[in-house]
C-alpha positions in Angstrom: -6.2 111.6 79.2 -5.0 108.1 79.9 -1.5 107.2 80.9 -1.5 105.1 77.6 -1.9 107.6 75.7 0.2 110.2 78.0 3.3 107.9 77.7 1.8 107.1 73.6 2.6 111.2 73.4 6.1 111.3 75.0 7.2 108.6 72.4 5.4 109.9 69.6 7.6 113.3 70.9 11.1 112.1 71.6 10.8 110.2 68.1 10.0 113.1 67.2 12.4 115.0 67.9 15.1 111.9 67.0 14.2 112.7 63.7 14.7 116.4 63.8 18.1 115.6 66.4 19.1 113.7 63.0 17.9 115.7 60.1 19.7 118.5 62.2 23.0 116.8 61.7 23.0 115.3 58.7 20.6 117.0 55.9 19.1 116.5 53.1 18.4 119.1 49.6 13.7 119.3 50.1 11.4 119.4 47.8 9.4 121.5 48.9 10.1 124.8 49.1 10.6 126.6 53.6 8.4 128.4 55.3 10.1 132.2 56.9 6.8 132.2 59.2 8.9 134.3 61.7 10.8 136.7 59.1 7.1 137.4 57.1 6.3 138.6 60.5 9.4 140.9 60.9 10.3 142.2 57.8 6.5 144.4 56.5 8.0 143.9 52.6 7.0 141.0 49.4 10.2 139.1 49.9 10.9 136.0 47.4 12.2 133.0 49.4 15.5 133.8 47.6 15.8 136.9 49.4 14.5 135.1 53.0 17.1 132.7 52.3 20.1 135.4 51.5 18.5 137.0 54.7 18.2 134.4 57.0 22.1 133.5 56.2 23.5 136.9 57.6 21.0 137.3 61.0 22.7 134.1 61.3 25.6 135.0 60.9 25.6 138.8 63.2 23.5 136.8 66.1 27.8 133.8 65.7 29.3 137.4 65.6 27.8 138.7 68.1 27.3 136.2 70.9 31.0 135.4 70.6 31.6 139.3 71.0 29.6 138.4 74.4 32.0 135.0 75.6 34.9 137.7 74.8 33.3 140.4 77.2 32.5 137.9 79.8 35.6 136.4 79.9 34.4 133.5 79.1 36.2 129.6 78.8 37.7 129.1 74.7 36.2 126.4 74.7 32.9 128.1 74.2 33.8 129.7 71.6 33.9 126.1 69.9 30.4 124.8 70.7 28.6 128.1 69.4 30.9 127.6 66.2 29.7 124.1 66.1 25.8 124.7 66.8 26.5 127.6 63.8 28.2 125.9 61.3 26.1 122.6 62.4 23.0 125.3 62.0 24.9 127.0 58.5 25.4 123.2 56.9 21.4 122.8 57.2 20.0 126.2 56.1 22.4 125.4 52.8 22.1 122.5 52.5 18.5 121.5 53.1 17.7 124.7 50.9 20.6 124.6 47.6 17.3 124.0 44.7 15.2 127.5 46.2 18.9 129.7 46.1 19.2 131.3 42.3 22.8 129.9 42.5 23.4 127.9 46.0 28.0 127.7 45.4 29.0 131.7 46.3 26.6 131.6 49.1 28.0 128.6 50.7 32.2 129.7 49.5 31.0 132.9 50.9 29.0 132.6 54.4 31.3 129.2 55.7 34.8 130.9 54.5 34.1 134.4 56.4 32.5 131.9 59.0 35.7 130.7 59.6 37.8 133.8 59.2 35.2 135.0 62.3 36.5 131.9 64.1 40.2 132.2 64.0 40.1 136.2 64.4 37.6 134.9 67.9 40.1 132.3 69.1 43.2 133.9 67.9 42.0 136.9 70.0 41.4 134.9 73.6 44.7 133.5 73.0 46.8 137.0 72.3 44.9 138.4 75.3 46.2 136.1 77.6 50.2 136.6 76.5 50.0 140.1 75.1 52.6 142.2 77.7 52.2 145.3 75.7 48.4 146.8 73.2 51.4 146.7 70.2 50.0 142.5 69.9 47.1 143.6 69.7 47.7 146.1 67.3 49.8 143.7 65.2 46.9 140.8 65.7 44.2 143.4 63.7 46.4 143.9 60.9 47.1 139.8 61.1 43.3 139.6 60.7 42.5 142.8 58.4 45.2 140.9 56.5 43.3 137.4 55.8 39.4 139.4 55.0 41.4 141.5 52.4 42.1 138.7 50.6 39.6 136.5 51.1 37.7 139.5 49.4 39.3 139.6 47.2 39.8 135.7 46.2 36.1 135.4 45.9 35.7 138.7 44.4 38.9 136.7 41.5 36.3 133.5 41.7 33.4 134.2 41.8 33.4 137.9 41.9 31.3 139.9 38.1 30.2 143.3 36.7 27.1 142.0 35.6 23.6 140.7 37.0 19.8 139.5 36.4 16.8 141.7 36.1 12.7 141.0 35.3 10.5 144.1 34.5 8.5 145.0 36.1 7.9 148.5 34.8 8.6 150.8 31.4 8.1 153.9 31.8 9.0 156.1 28.3 13.1 156.0 28.4 13.3 153.9 31.7 12.2 151.1 33.0 11.5 149.3 36.8 13.7 145.7 37.2 14.0 143.7 39.8 17.2 142.5 40.4 17.2 140.3 43.2 19.9 139.8 45.7 22.9 138.9 44.3 26.2 138.0 46.1 28.8 137.3 43.8 27.8 140.5 41.8 27.4 142.2 45.2 24.0 143.8 44.1 21.1 143.8 47.3 17.5 143.0 46.6 15.3 146.2 45.2 14.2 147.9 41.6 16.1 149.9 40.3 15.1 152.4 37.3 17.9 152.3 34.2 17.6 153.1 30.7 15.0 151.1 28.7 16.5 148.8 25.6 14.2 148.3 22.5 11.9 145.0 22.6 11.4 145.4 26.2 7.9 144.0 27.5 6.6 143.5 31.3 8.1 140.2 32.5 11.2 139.9 30.7 14.2 138.8 32.0 16.7 141.5 31.8 20.8 141.6 31.9 22.2 144.3 33.3 25.8 146.0 33.8 26.5 147.0 37.5 29.3 149.1 39.2 30.6 149.5 42.1 29.9 152.1 44.5 32.3 152.7 47.8 30.4 152.1 51.5 27.6 151.4 49.3 28.3 147.9 47.5 27.0 147.6 43.6 24.2 149.4 41.6 22.5 148.1 38.6 23.3 151.2 36.1 22.3 149.1 31.8 20.5 146.8 30.8 23.0 144.6 28.2 20.5 141.7 27.3 16.8 141.2 26.9 15.9 137.7 26.7 13.4 135.7 24.6 11.4 134.5 27.6 8.6 136.2 29.8 9.4 134.7 33.7 9.4 135.2 37.5 12.7 133.7 37.6 16.1 136.0 36.8 18.0 133.0 35.5 17.3 133.3 31.7 16.1 129.7 29.5 16.0 131.7 25.9 18.4 132.7 23.8 18.6 136.9 23.8 17.9 139.3 21.6 
């Protein structure tokens, strides 16, 4: 390779890196669905784009929490918490904005992860401060109570604003009086993605979208229990497009 080609390749790499950095800092919605090269190798399940994006959000949040815990454990300068938060929030914004069109319902996910991440940042930063001024263990007890109240208040507000006791599913199999329905990850209904067996109703066909009542179960999230509406169109999305029967 000549010196001219070498310098040209370096220039292209730098230009590409700058464009990627600008896109990362100031993302715009993509028209092309994202790819999940590494997740598909790790997760041996047939997940939809929505499920993979939800999984990426969960993994990013978990890594954020563990990294902050490491900072506190190693007793590093609290400024590291701010640096980590800046990088994490930029990534969170990029992931949510870039893939906005590929979430079934993006707004609840955006609200949930932004605010639970802000609460987490405040909790870690506050703990770092408390550790410097605490003269007894009661400082820590009081602080933990405040964090718990903040989390419970957020949970209540999220359920009030976005929570619902129903979700959508797609009929995959009909077996006599029961039917297997695929349900997407639904943060508003607190339902995990999966296939659920529920009682069959009239006018069911494989591929049809149905609306299901969900029931909260402690430590297990909500579970679909009953079909309340059947939609006329057969489709793979869980968003109905026509009037129900």
